[in-house]
Every structure is written in structure tokens, then in C-alpha cells.
mmCIF file of C-alpha atoms in Angstrom:
data_model
loop_
_atom_site.group_PDB
_atom_site.id
_atom_site.type_symbol
_atom_site.label_atom_id
_atom_site.label_comp_id
_atom_site.label_asym_id
_atom_site.label_seq_id
_atom_site.Cartn_x
_atom_site.Cartn_y
_atom_site.Cartn_z
ATOM 1 C CA MET A 282 -0.262 0.083 -0.263
ATOM 2 C CA THR A 283 1.802 3.382 -1.153
ATOM 3 C CA ALA A 284 0.953 6.444 0.804
ATOM 4 C CA THR A 285 0.489 9.510 -0.885
ATOM 5 C CA ALA A 286 2.830 11.954 -0.265
ATOM 6 C CA ASN A 287 0.408 15.068 0.241
ATOM 7 C CA ALA A 288 -2.762 13.886 1.786
ATOM 8 C CA PRO A 289 -4.127 15.742 4.263
ATOM 9 C CA ILE A 290 -5.541 14.209 7.050
ATOM 10 C CA GLY A 291 -8.950 12.946 7.276
ATOM 11 C CA LYS A 292 -8.674 12.200 3.152
ATOM 12 C CA SER A 293 -7.797 9.307 2.015
ATOM 13 C CA ALA A 294 -3.899 8.379 1.438
ATOM 14 C CA ILE A 295 -4.771 5.315 -1.364
ATOM 15 C CA GLY A 296 -4.971 4.974 -4.739
ATOM 16 C CA LYS A 297 -8.345 4.897 -5.820
ATOM 17 C CA LYS A 298 -8.383 2.314 -7.242
ATOM 18 C CA GLN A 299 -8.318 0.529 -4.030
ATOM 19 C CA ASP A 300 -11.543 -0.402 -2.297
ATOM 20 C CA GLN A 301 -10.330 -2.127 0.684
ATOM 21 C CA LEU A 302 -9.469 -1.779 4.204
ATOM 22 C CA PRO A 303 -6.295 -2.456 5.255
ATOM 23 C CA THR A 304 -7.170 -5.047 7.502
ATOM 24 C CA MET A 305 -3.810 -5.884 9.708
ATOM 25 C CA ALA A 306 -2.877 -2.129 9.699
ATOM 26 C CA LEU A 307 -6.303 -1.257 11.472
ATOM 27 C CA ILE A 308 -5.775 -4.419 13.509
ATOM 28 C CA GLY A 309 -2.668 -2.746 14.109
ATOM 29 C CA LEU A 310 -4.872 0.460 15.990
ATOM 30 C CA PHE A 311 -6.453 -2.231 16.619
ATOM 31 C CA PHE A 312 -5.109 -2.868 19.903
ATOM 32 C CA ALA A 313 -2.836 0.817 19.792
ATOM 33 C CA GLY A 314 -6.421 1.422 21.268
ATOM 34 C CA PHE A 315 -6.632 -1.539 23.633
ATOM 35 C CA VAL A 316 -3.557 -1.083 25.392
ATOM 36 C CA GLY A 317 -4.407 2.560 26.225
ATOM 37 C CA VAL A 318 -7.152 1.814 27.977
ATOM 38 C CA LEU A 319 -5.274 -0.847 29.652
ATOM 39 C CA THR A 320 -3.095 1.038 31.210
ATOM 40 C CA GLU A 321 -5.336 4.454 31.744
ATOM 41 C CA VAL A 322 -7.552 1.983 34.096
ATOM 42 C CA LEU A 323 -5.716 -0.848 35.089
ATOM 43 C CA PRO A 324 -5.197 0.976 38.838
ATOM 44 C CA ALA A 325 -8.764 1.027 38.996
ATOM 45 C CA GLY A 326 -9.525 -2.904 39.115
ATOM 46 C CA LEU A 327 -6.378 -2.698 41.758
ATOM 47 C CA LEU A 328 -6.277 -0.047 44.008
ATOM 48 C CA PRO A 329 -6.739 -2.142 47.215
ATOM 49 C CA GLU A 330 -3.248 -4.573 46.232
ATOM 50 C CA MET A 331 -1.539 -0.926 44.333
ATOM 51 C CA SER A 332 -2.089 0.885 47.639
ATOM 52 C CA HIS A 333 -0.413 -1.967 50.287
ATOM 53 C CA THR A 334 2.597 -1.882 48.089
ATOM 54 C CA LEU A 335 2.784 1.857 48.155
ATOM 55 C CA HIS A 336 2.255 2.281 52.121
ATOM 56 C CA SER A 337 -0.480 5.126 50.466
ATOM 57 C CA SER A 338 -4.513 5.349 51.221
ATOM 58 C CA ILE A 339 -6.761 3.500 48.704
ATOM 59 C CA ALA A 340 -7.561 7.043 47.871
ATOM 60 C CA ALA A 341 -4.115 8.580 47.525
ATOM 61 C CA THR A 342 -3.769 5.579 44.767
ATOM 62 C CA GLY A 343 -7.159 6.885 42.861
ATOM 63 C CA GLN A 344 -4.489 9.792 41.844
ATOM 64 C CA THR A 345 -2.511 7.098 39.858
ATOM 65 C CA VAL A 346 -5.974 7.110 37.727
ATOM 66 C CA THR A 347 -6.128 10.928 37.788
ATOM 67 C CA LEU A 348 -2.751 12.518 37.484
ATOM 68 C CA TYR A 349 -2.913 10.019 34.322
ATOM 69 C CA ALA A 350 -5.945 12.174 32.714
ATOM 70 C CA VAL A 351 -4.712 15.169 33.448
ATOM 71 C CA ALA A 352 -1.559 15.144 32.218
ATOM 72 C CA THR A 353 -3.497 13.525 28.729
ATOM 73 C CA ALA A 354 -5.498 16.142 28.844
ATOM 74 C CA ILE A 355 -3.168 19.946 29.711
ATOM 75 C CA ALA A 356 -1.098 17.142 26.878
ATOM 76 C CA ALA A 357 -3.152 16.508 23.607
ATOM 77 C CA VAL A 358 -3.372 20.150 21.799
ATOM 78 C CA PRO A 359 0.550 20.663 22.658
ATOM 79 C CA LEU A 360 1.610 17.553 22.132
ATOM 80 C CA ASN A 361 -0.384 16.577 18.767
ATOM 81 C CA ARG A 362 1.084 19.854 17.500
ATOM 82 C CA LEU A 363 4.176 19.570 18.418
ATOM 83 C CA THR A 364 4.934 15.803 16.088
ATOM 84 C CA SER A 365 2.383 17.344 13.611
ATOM 85 C CA ASN A 366 5.675 17.066 10.789
ATOM 86 C CA TRP A 367 6.069 14.015 12.431
ATOM 87 C CA THR A 368 4.837 10.390 9.862
ATOM 88 C CA ARG A 369 2.016 9.061 11.254
ATOM 89 C CA LYS A 370 4.255 5.629 12.112
ATOM 90 C CA SER A 371 6.199 7.350 14.462
ATOM 91 C CA VAL A 372 4.434 8.969 16.318
ATOM 92 C CA VAL A 373 2.686 6.171 17.350
ATOM 93 C CA GLN A 374 5.275 3.505 17.875
ATOM 94 C CA VAL A 375 7.049 6.630 19.771
ATOM 95 C CA ALA A 376 4.237 6.873 22.089
ATOM 96 C CA LEU A 377 3.564 2.721 22.903
ATOM 97 C CA LEU A 378 7.578 2.563 23.699
ATOM 98 C CA SER A 379 6.819 5.666 26.138
ATOM 99 C CA VAL A 380 3.798 3.188 27.011
ATOM 100 C CA THR A 381 5.929 0.432 27.106
ATOM 101 C CA LEU A 382 8.311 2.048 30.080
ATOM 102 C CA ALA A 383 5.348 3.229 31.744
ATOM 103 C CA ASN A 384 4.270 0.278 32.769
ATOM 104 C CA LEU A 385 7.324 -1.701 33.750
ATOM 105 C CA LEU A 386 8.376 1.400 36.047
ATOM 106 C CA THR A 387 5.263 0.880 37.220
ATOM 107 C CA GLY A 388 5.372 -2.796 38.196
ATOM 108 C CA LEU A 389 8.668 -2.082 39.367
ATOM 109 C CA SER A 390 7.768 0.534 41.728
ATOM 110 C CA SER A 391 7.225 0.702 44.985
ATOM 111 C CA ASN A 392 7.597 4.484 46.104
ATOM 112 C CA TYR A 393 4.305 6.500 45.763
ATOM 113 C CA TRP A 394 6.018 9.348 44.061
ATOM 114 C CA LEU A 395 7.331 7.827 41.006
ATOM 115 C CA THR A 396 4.265 5.710 40.475
ATOM 116 C CA LEU A 397 2.326 9.119 40.077
ATOM 117 C CA ALA A 398 5.325 10.359 37.621
ATOM 118 C CA THR A 399 5.447 7.111 35.816
ATOM 119 C CA ARG A 400 1.535 7.438 35.102
ATOM 120 C CA VAL A 401 2.400 11.299 34.003
ATOM 121 C CA LEU A 402 4.818 9.362 31.336
ATOM 122 C CA ALA A 403 2.001 6.865 30.189
ATOM 123 C CA GLY A 404 -1.554 9.561 30.014
ATOM 124 C CA LEU A 405 1.059 11.642 28.454
ATOM 125 C CA SER A 406 1.966 9.022 25.729
ATOM 126 C CA THR A 407 -1.307 8.291 25.148
ATOM 127 C CA ALA A 408 -2.115 12.153 24.667
ATOM 128 C CA LEU A 409 -0.708 11.208 21.461
ATOM 129 C CA ILE A 410 -2.464 7.808 20.699
ATOM 130 C CA TRP A 411 -5.916 8.944 20.757
ATOM 131 C CA PRO A 412 -5.500 11.386 18.450
ATOM 132 C CA SER A 413 -3.652 9.075 16.257
ATOM 133 C CA LEU A 414 -6.705 5.612 15.777
ATOM 134 C CA ALA A 415 -8.979 7.862 13.538
ATOM 135 C CA GLY A 416 -7.741 10.419 11.372
ATOM 136 C CA TYR A 417 -4.922 6.866 10.856
ATOM 137 C CA ALA A 418 -7.893 4.666 10.371
ATOM 138 C CA ALA A 419 -9.253 7.323 8.011
ATOM 139 C CA ARG A 420 -6.416 8.757 5.554
ATOM 140 C CA LEU A 421 -5.556 4.512 5.285
ATOM 141 C CA SER A 422 -8.702 3.769 4.018
ATOM 142 C CA PRO A 423 -10.736 4.722 0.890
ATOM 143 C CA GLU A 424 -13.050 7.368 1.779
ATOM 144 C CA ARG A 425 -16.508 5.755 1.278
ATOM 145 C CA LYS A 426 -15.624 2.754 4.215
ATOM 146 C CA GLN A 427 -13.373 5.429 6.336
ATOM 147 C CA GLY A 428 -16.402 5.465 8.783
ATOM 148 C CA ARG A 429 -15.774 1.409 9.063
ATOM 149 C CA ALA A 430 -12.125 1.781 9.101
ATOM 150 C CA ILE A 431 -12.262 4.460 12.047
ATOM 151 C CA THR A 432 -14.666 1.709 13.710
ATOM 152 C CA ILE A 433 -12.556 -1.096 13.617
ATOM 153 C CA ALA A 434 -9.175 1.105 15.081
ATOM 154 C CA MET A 435 -11.440 2.717 17.401
ATOM 155 C CA ALA A 436 -13.383 -0.825 18.882
ATOM 156 C CA GLY A 437 -10.274 -1.585 21.127
ATOM 157 C CA ILE A 438 -11.802 1.080 23.715
ATOM 158 C CA PRO A 439 -14.395 -0.750 24.163
ATOM 159 C CA VAL A 440 -13.284 -4.256 23.934
ATOM 160 C CA SER A 441 -10.642 -3.904 26.483
ATOM 161 C CA LEU A 442 -12.890 -1.961 29.027
ATOM 162 C CA ALA A 443 -15.005 -5.064 28.677
ATOM 163 C CA PHE A 444 -13.403 -8.166 28.605
ATOM 164 C CA GLY A 445 -9.399 -6.938 29.133
ATOM 165 C CA ILE A 446 -9.690 -4.616 32.524
ATOM 166 C CA PRO A 447 -11.414 -7.806 34.533
ATOM 167 C CA LEU A 448 -8.972 -10.554 32.931
ATOM 168 C CA ALA A 449 -6.379 -8.440 34.071
ATOM 169 C CA THR A 450 -8.085 -7.764 37.711
ATOM 170 C CA ALA A 451 -8.891 -12.278 37.827
ATOM 171 C CA VAL A 452 -5.175 -12.715 36.801
ATOM 172 C CA THR A 453 -4.027 -10.582 39.534
ATOM 173 C CA SER A 454 -5.487 -12.106 42.395
ATOM 174 C CA PHE A 455 -3.091 -15.044 42.478
ATOM 175 C CA THR A 456 -0.367 -13.056 40.067
ATOM 176 C CA GLY A 457 -0.266 -9.985 42.380
ATOM 177 C CA TRP A 458 -0.747 -6.619 40.702
ATOM 178 C CA GLN A 459 2.691 -5.909 39.688
ATOM 179 C CA VAL A 460 2.030 -8.896 36.804
ATOM 180 C CA ALA A 461 -0.768 -6.688 35.285
ATOM 181 C CA PHE A 462 1.546 -3.594 34.019
ATOM 182 C CA TYR A 463 3.304 -6.427 33.711
ATOM 183 C CA GLY A 464 1.920 -8.218 31.135
ATOM 184 C CA SER A 465 0.464 -4.578 30.053
ATOM 185 C CA ALA A 466 3.979 -3.938 29.317
ATOM 186 C CA VAL A 467 4.275 -7.898 26.293
ATOM 187 C CA LEU A 468 1.533 -7.061 25.170
ATOM 188 C CA THR A 469 2.334 -3.263 24.147
ATOM 189 C CA VAL A 470 5.330 -4.828 22.637
ATOM 190 C CA LEU A 471 3.851 -7.268 20.018
ATOM 191 C CA VAL A 472 1.519 -4.271 19.308
ATOM 192 C CA MET A 473 4.435 -2.618 18.394
ATOM 193 C CA LEU A 474 6.144 -5.115 15.770
ATOM 194 C CA TRP A 475 3.096 -5.748 14.300
ATOM 195 C CA MET A 476 2.276 -2.659 13.748
ATOM 196 C CA TYR A 477 5.860 -2.561 12.429
ATOM 197 C CA PHE A 478 5.620 -4.974 9.723
ATOM 198 C CA THR A 479 1.617 -3.583 9.021
ATOM 199 C CA LEU A 480 1.642 0.047 9.086
ATOM 200 C CA PRO A 481 1.970 2.005 5.901
ATOM 201 C CA ASN A 482 4.712 5.068 6.835
ATOM 202 C CA LEU A 483 2.213 7.756 6.451
ATOM 203 C CA PRO A 484 3.381 12.138 6.189
ATOM 204 C CA GLY A 485 2.612 14.361 9.055
ATOM 205 C CA LEU A 486 2.365 18.045 7.733
ATOM 206 C CA PRO A 487 4.453 20.424 6.204
ATOM 207 C CA MET A 488 6.061 22.631 9.275
ATOM 208 C CA ASP A 489 3.725 26.065 7.001
ATOM 209 C CA GLN A 490 0.362 23.588 7.003
ATOM 210 C CA ARG A 491 -0.341 23.282 10.412
ATOM 211 C CA HIS A 492 -3.576 25.042 12.265
ATOM 212 C CA LYS A 493 -3.699 26.700 15.347
ATOM 213 C CA PHE A 494 -5.531 25.300 18.279
ATOM 214 C CA SER A 495 -8.033 29.180 18.210
ATOM 215 C CA GLN A 496 -8.142 28.241 14.142
ATOM 216 C CA VAL A 497 -10.199 25.040 14.609
ATOM 217 C CA LEU A 498 -12.312 26.052 17.678
ATOM 218 C CA VAL A 499 -13.831 28.561 14.432
ATOM 219 C CA MET A 500 -14.427 26.106 12.459
ATOM 220 C CA PRO A 501 -17.812 25.709 12.169
ATOM 221 C CA GLY A 502 -19.220 22.811 13.879
ATOM 222 C CA VAL A 503 -16.155 21.948 14.810
ATOM 223 C CA ARG A 504 -17.950 23.951 18.918
ATOM 224 C CA VAL A 505 -21.230 22.669 18.473
ATOM 225 C CA ILE A 506 -19.351 19.107 17.938
ATOM 226 C CA LEU A 507 -17.179 19.759 21.331
ATOM 227 C CA LEU A 508 -19.877 21.007 23.154
ATOM 228 C CA THR A 509 -22.196 17.872 22.767
ATOM 229 C CA LEU A 510 -19.504 15.959 23.311
ATOM 230 C CA ALA A 511 -19.088 17.379 27.205
ATOM 231 C CA GLY A 512 -22.618 17.473 27.718
ATOM 232 C CA PHE A 513 -22.347 13.529 26.648
ATOM 233 C CA MET A 514 -19.449 12.262 28.224
ATOM 234 C CA VAL A 515 -19.084 14.264 31.402
ATOM 235 C CA ALA A 516 -22.894 12.971 32.395
ATOM 236 C CA HIS A 517 -22.134 9.239 31.251
ATOM 237 C CA TYR A 518 -19.230 9.041 33.588
ATOM 238 C CA MET A 519 -21.193 11.583 36.522
ATOM 239 C CA MET A 520 -23.570 7.921 36.145
ATOM 240 C CA TYR A 521 -21.183 5.530 35.145
ATOM 241 C CA THR A 522 -18.793 6.878 39.130
ATOM 242 C CA TYR A 523 -22.231 6.128 41.114
ATOM 243 C CA ILE A 524 -23.602 4.031 39.450
ATOM 244 C CA THR A 525 -23.047 1.108 42.763
ATOM 245 C CA ASP A 526 -23.906 3.732 45.349
ATOM 246 C CA PHE A 527 -26.986 4.575 43.146
ATOM 247 C CA LEU A 528 -27.746 0.909 42.889
ATOM 248 C CA ASN A 529 -28.242 0.323 46.623
ATOM 249 C CA LEU A 530 -30.616 2.633 47.143
ATOM 250 C CA ALA A 531 -32.172 1.433 44.838
ATOM 251 C CA GLY A 532 -32.632 -2.483 46.519
ATOM 252 C CA MET A 533 -30.452 -3.978 44.230
ATOM 253 C CA GLU A 534 -27.354 -4.528 46.125
ATOM 254 C CA GLY A 535 -24.736 -6.691 44.983
ATOM 255 C CA GLN A 536 -25.889 -6.360 41.848
ATOM 256 C CA ALA A 537 -23.615 -3.270 40.234
ATOM 257 C CA GLY A 538 -21.286 -6.321 38.640
ATOM 258 C CA TRP A 539 -24.144 -8.751 36.838
ATOM 259 C CA VAL A 540 -24.893 -4.493 35.876
ATOM 260 C CA LEU A 541 -21.958 -3.108 34.955
ATOM 261 C CA PHE A 542 -21.257 -6.653 33.300
ATOM 262 C CA VAL A 543 -24.932 -6.053 31.054
ATOM 263 C CA PHE A 544 -23.312 -2.883 29.936
ATOM 264 C CA GLY A 545 -19.636 -4.355 29.069
ATOM 265 C CA VAL A 546 -21.278 -6.496 26.463
ATOM 266 C CA THR A 547 -23.362 -4.116 24.717
ATOM 267 C CA SER A 548 -20.824 -1.598 24.547
ATOM 268 C CA VAL A 549 -18.598 -4.298 22.238
ATOM 269 C CA LEU A 550 -22.032 -4.900 20.425
ATOM 270 C CA SER A 551 -22.489 -1.634 19.886
ATOM 271 C CA VAL A 552 -18.823 -2.138 17.658
ATOM 272 C CA PHE A 553 -20.605 -4.008 14.672
ATOM 273 C CA VAL A 554 -24.230 -1.624 14.699
ATOM 274 C CA VAL A 555 -22.147 1.137 14.257
ATOM 275 C CA GLY A 556 -19.161 0.026 11.721
ATOM 276 C CA MET A 557 -22.528 -1.380 9.844
ATOM 277 C CA PHE A 558 -24.503 2.670 9.362
ATOM 278 C CA ILE A 559 -21.083 5.868 10.303
ATOM 279 C CA ASP A 560 -20.623 6.184 6.763
ATOM 280 C CA ARG A 561 -24.277 6.317 5.816
ATOM 281 C CA HIS A 562 -25.724 7.357 8.718
ATOM 282 C CA LEU A 563 -23.462 9.453 10.964
ATOM 283 C CA ARG A 564 -25.880 11.783 12.357
ATOM 284 C CA LYS A 565 -28.314 9.737 13.349
ATOM 285 C CA LEU A 566 -26.165 7.315 14.612
ATOM 286 C CA VAL A 567 -24.778 10.985 16.838
ATOM 287 C CA VAL A 568 -28.858 12.282 17.651
ATOM 288 C CA ALA A 569 -30.133 8.583 18.582
ATOM 289 C CA SER A 570 -27.149 7.807 20.907
ATOM 290 C CA THR A 571 -27.342 11.710 22.995
ATOM 291 C CA VAL A 572 -31.662 11.340 23.308
ATOM 292 C CA LEU A 573 -31.296 6.936 24.087
ATOM 293 C CA LEU A 574 -28.450 8.084 26.607
ATOM 294 C CA ALA A 575 -30.537 10.563 28.714
ATOM 295 C CA VAL A 576 -33.892 7.814 27.945
ATOM 296 C CA CYS A 577 -31.430 5.772 30.104
ATOM 297 C CA ALA A 578 -31.235 8.659 32.855
ATOM 298 C CA LEU A 579 -34.852 9.326 33.255
ATOM 299 C CA VAL A 580 -35.555 5.693 33.372
ATOM 300 C CA MET A 581 -33.616 5.144 36.082
ATOM 301 C CA ALA A 582 -34.206 8.654 37.969
ATOM 302 C CA VAL A 583 -38.112 7.055 37.510
ATOM 303 C CA VAL A 584 -38.283 3.417 37.734
ATOM 304 C CA THR A 585 -36.425 2.632 40.236
ATOM 305 C CA GLY A 586 -37.999 -0.334 42.220
ATOM 306 C CA LEU A 587 -38.598 -3.093 38.582
ATOM 307 C CA PRO A 588 -34.683 -4.628 38.338
ATOM 308 C CA VAL A 589 -35.453 -5.460 34.541
ATOM 309 C CA VAL A 590 -35.573 -2.066 33.683
ATOM 310 C CA ILE A 591 -32.821 -1.301 35.230
ATOM 311 C CA TYR A 592 -30.780 -3.996 33.218
ATOM 312 C CA LEU A 593 -32.331 -3.042 30.204
ATOM 313 C CA ALA A 594 -31.073 0.341 30.487
ATOM 314 C CA ALA A 595 -27.689 -0.113 31.143
ATOM 315 C CA ALA A 596 -27.661 -2.613 28.114
ATOM 316 C CA THR A 597 -29.024 0.397 26.222
ATOM 317 C CA TRP A 598 -26.389 2.687 27.839
ATOM 318 C CA GLY A 599 -23.654 0.371 26.846
ATOM 319 C CA LEU A 600 -24.869 0.592 23.034
ATOM 320 C CA VAL A 601 -24.820 3.943 22.841
ATOM 321 C CA TYR A 602 -21.971 4.819 24.894
ATOM 322 C CA GLY A 603 -19.550 1.432 23.124
ATOM 323 C CA SER A 604 -18.579 3.898 20.566
ATOM 324 C CA SER A 605 -19.578 7.217 21.383
ATOM 325 C CA ALA A 606 -15.672 8.332 20.832
ATOM 326 C CA THR A 607 -15.989 6.533 17.979
ATOM 327 C CA LEU A 608 -18.644 8.526 16.463
ATOM 328 C CA PHE A 609 -17.589 12.023 18.042
ATOM 329 C CA MET A 610 -13.913 11.034 16.466
ATOM 330 C CA ALA A 611 -15.656 10.902 12.979
ATOM 331 C CA ALA A 612 -17.474 13.907 13.280
ATOM 332 C CA ILE A 613 -14.311 16.115 13.960
ATOM 333 C CA ILE A 614 -13.018 14.268 10.896
ATOM 334 C CA LYS A 615 -16.044 16.127 8.442
ATOM 335 C CA ALA A 616 -15.672 19.478 10.194
ATOM 336 C CA SER A 617 -12.356 20.374 10.397
ATOM 337 C CA GLY A 618 -11.614 18.927 7.463
ATOM 338 C CA PRO A 619 -7.519 19.502 7.323
ATOM 339 C CA ALA A 620 -6.405 20.472 10.339
ATOM 340 C CA ALA A 621 -8.315 16.862 11.020
ATOM 341 C CA GLN A 622 -5.926 15.761 13.451
ATOM 342 C CA VAL A 623 -6.004 19.404 15.814
ATOM 343 C CA GLY A 624 -8.793 18.955 15.809
ATOM 344 C CA GLN A 625 -9.146 14.524 17.017
ATOM 345 C CA SER A 626 -6.762 16.675 19.975
ATOM 346 C CA MET A 627 -9.356 18.551 20.632
ATOM 347 C CA VAL A 628 -11.804 15.746 21.182
ATOM 348 C CA THR A 629 -8.401 13.687 23.214
ATOM 349 C CA LEU A 630 -9.095 17.156 25.879
ATOM 350 C CA VAL A 631 -12.450 16.989 26.195
ATOM 351 C CA PHE A 632 -13.084 13.408 26.798
ATOM 352 C CA SER A 633 -9.746 14.246 29.290
ATOM 353 C CA ILE A 634 -11.591 16.543 30.517
ATOM 354 C CA SER A 635 -14.868 14.933 31.202
ATOM 355 C CA ILE A 636 -13.557 12.450 33.455
ATOM 356 C CA ALA A 637 -12.283 14.905 35.415
ATOM 357 C CA LEU A 638 -15.598 16.696 35.395
ATOM 358 C CA GLY A 639 -17.928 13.735 35.595
ATOM 359 C CA GLY A 640 -16.678 12.773 38.921
ATOM 360 C CA LEU A 641 -16.413 16.578 40.540
ATOM 361 C CA PHE A 642 -19.718 16.980 39.537
ATOM 362 C CA GLY A 643 -20.712 13.803 40.450
ATOM 363 C CA GLY A 644 -19.188 13.975 43.623
ATOM 364 C CA VAL A 645 -20.872 18.107 44.080
ATOM 365 C CA VAL A 646 -24.446 16.663 43.801
ATOM 366 C CA VAL A 647 -23.554 13.793 46.135
ATOM 367 C CA ASP A 648 -22.783 15.954 48.616
ATOM 368 C CA VAL A 649 -25.115 19.287 47.761
ATOM 369 C CA LEU A 650 -28.553 16.427 46.470
ATOM 370 C CA ASN A 651 -28.231 12.964 47.076
ATOM 371 C CA THR A 652 -26.534 9.923 45.031
ATOM 372 C CA GLU A 653 -30.154 9.630 43.275
ATOM 373 C CA SER A 654 -30.263 13.378 41.676
ATOM 374 C CA ILE A 655 -27.028 12.144 40.354
ATOM 375 C CA MET A 656 -29.502 10.868 36.747
ATOM 376 C CA TRP A 657 -32.027 13.607 36.126
ATOM 377 C CA VAL A 658 -28.380 15.816 36.890
ATOM 378 C CA ALA A 659 -27.040 13.459 34.170
ATOM 379 C CA LEU A 660 -30.369 14.014 32.326
ATOM 380 C CA GLY A 661 -30.113 17.658 31.635
ATOM 381 C CA LEU A 662 -26.792 17.686 30.346
ATOM 382 C CA LEU A 663 -27.901 15.126 28.030
ATOM 383 C CA ALA A 664 -30.806 17.021 26.780
ATOM 384 C CA ALA A 665 -29.055 19.673 26.231
ATOM 385 C CA ALA A 666 -26.450 17.307 24.243
ATOM 386 C CA SER A 667 -29.121 16.174 22.688
ATOM 387 C CA LEU A 668 -30.697 19.355 21.461
ATOM 388 C CA LEU A 669 -27.215 20.311 20.131
ATOM 389 C CA ALA A 670 -26.855 17.068 18.057
ATOM 390 C CA ILE A 671 -30.246 17.733 16.810
ATOM 391 C CA GLY A 672 -29.326 20.905 15.447
ATOM 392 C CA GLY A 673 -26.021 20.662 14.196
ATOM 393 C CA LYS A 674 -27.678 19.439 11.218
ATOM 394 C CA LYS A 675 -25.385 21.886 9.075
ATOM 395 C CA HIS A 676 -22.174 21.540 9.635
ATOM 396 C CA ALA A 677 -21.693 19.847 13.269
ATOM 397 C CA PHE A 678 -23.244 16.734 12.383
ATOM 398 C CA PRO A 679 -25.090 16.881 9.245
ATOM 399 C CA ALA A 680 -26.367 14.270 6.912
ATOM 400 C CA THR A 681 -24.283 12.105 5.013
ATOM 401 C CA LYS A 682 -25.179 13.406 0.662
#
């Protein structure tokens, strides 16, 4: 497969006669996303064991996840601008090498502050990975199949959340938490080797074609996409963070694991649904996702005494959330055109900030009101996101022609 030297980000860089998806390359991008998510949330399932080794409280150890997200948010735009003229393969490989180093050092560390430093390194590394996945997949694929290619590349995210994290947590219950990080490092090295042999080395942008954050932010549709994403993701993380307490108060003690399992399974199923329709119906998928998640929040707020209904709501929730990152990445690539690399880093920035804000706002709601109010506040955010998605039919989420 031969790259066209001046193909802009978001445009296909393959010959017009080629109409097949680059399966081997997309598998590599899939696993890059898989190890990125695995690295991000792995401490969440290992907090008691890690806190014992690091001689810190569980709350303090939990900051290893927070600092990771903060580092990703802060670095997403500047790091991607700094490396925008690098070849795309070099960016991904350097990022994965840094992830490998960070995970190895985390596994070896018994010092709390050193562990925090390794987590910052991991966060900086994945700040380069997330904006690269969708754009790389799009440029490697024929234009009429770019949405499906992006879906495959981004599918590692829900698959890692649904299966990678529980599997790693289960294994470490027999071997020690360090093994999870060593295993993640080994897997990352294997992904690097796979990419070395299968991933075409597409060019970056020449220095005189780089776009500034401020230039991209005022492009038609970009702000609507980012605001819709923010409302959607903050609401999701509010709901997800406090779902266990919410279920306990709803009379479903001990069922949080099963509810989250249903959520995880349908998150993976969403990959197939979105992959089938994203190229022709991106707008409909975005609008349906925001509206249906709002309905889920409403149902869970109102119907608390019927477990079957809660499980159905959780299944729908997983279905609309699982590939949501794919939808917003695809939308920003279309809206920002040749500035898509910056646009994707903006999505990464908003995504990372939303993780922190979801937990923060959720905590405020619980303290000031109560846990039951989480769903109502989330409903308000999702209603706003739905209105933005519906109203963004001209530039942000236009109908596919």
C-alpha cells in the first residue's frame, strides 16, 4: 500500500482503485487503543493491592488514574501540534514505547511518588495515541469506508473496558498486581512489532500547513461537536462513577457487577452496529446516542423498583456509549478537514476533562443533594447535548449525502 505524500489528514491516502480495508493495519490500531485503555484504568481494579505496596491510602492511590487523565488532557493539543510534521508511524511507535516504559516502571515501583511520575508519563504517551487512531485509519482507507475503518481502529476501547480490565484484575488476584503492568508492557511491545511490519508510514503535515488551536476552534461545526461531546461524556461519567451507590439505594445491592457486565457486553456489540451504519448515517447515530442515553438516565431516575427495567436501561446505555468516541472522532474529522489532527486532539482534550468533571460534579451532586439526583443532573446535561446534536445538522453533524 503506497501513501500519497501530500494527502491531508482525514482524506484517503491510498490509490483510488483500491477499495479494500487495510485489515492488518487496522488490527494494529485496534490493539494500540486496547493497550491505551488498559494502561489508563488498570489501577482502578487494583487499588487495594497497589495501596498496600505503595504504603498509601486507597484514595491517594486512586490519584494514579486522575493524574493520568490530567496529563492526557493537558498534553493532547500541544504534543500533537509539536509532532504534527512527524511521520504518523513514528508518532504511534514513540507513544507505544513510552507506554511500555511507563508500565514496566509502574510494576517495578514500590514508591508512591515514582508511581505517580510513571502514570504521568503514561498519560502523556496516550495523549499522542488517541488523536492518531481515527485519523490514521481514515487515511489508510477508501473514503466511502472511512467510518467503518475508524470504528475498527477505535473498537479496542470498549473491548478493553469490557474484557481486558476484568481479565487483568482476575489474573492479578493470583499473581500480584505488578504482573498486570508487566503483561501490559509485553502486549504493547507485541503491538509495536505488529505495527512495524503492517502499518504504512504516512507523512505528517509540513510545517507551513500546521493549524493552530484557535483556527480550528472557529471552524463551522467544531464547537458544537465539542460541546455535545462534553455534555454526553460528563453525564456518562457521573452515572458510571456512582452507579454502585445508586443501585444499592434502588434495592439492588450486590448487582452492580452484573449491571456493569451487561453494560460491557452491549458496549462491544455497539462496535458492530456502528460499523455497519457509520458511513451512511453518522448524524442519525449521534442524535440517537444522545437521545437514548437521556432516556436511560430518565428511566433509571424514575423506575428504581424494577430490576429488569434497570438492566434494560444499562444494556441500552452500553450500546450507545460503546462506540461514542468513534462517532465524535468521525464527526470532527469531517468538520475540521485538513486540520483534523488538531481537531482529534481537541476531542481527546474534552474527553479527558470530562472524566475528571464527571467525577467532580457527581461528588458535588451527592454531597449537596443525594445520590438519586445523579440521574436527574445527567438527564439535564444529556438533554442539552441532544439539542446540540439535533441542531447541528448543517456543519457539526450533517446528513450524509
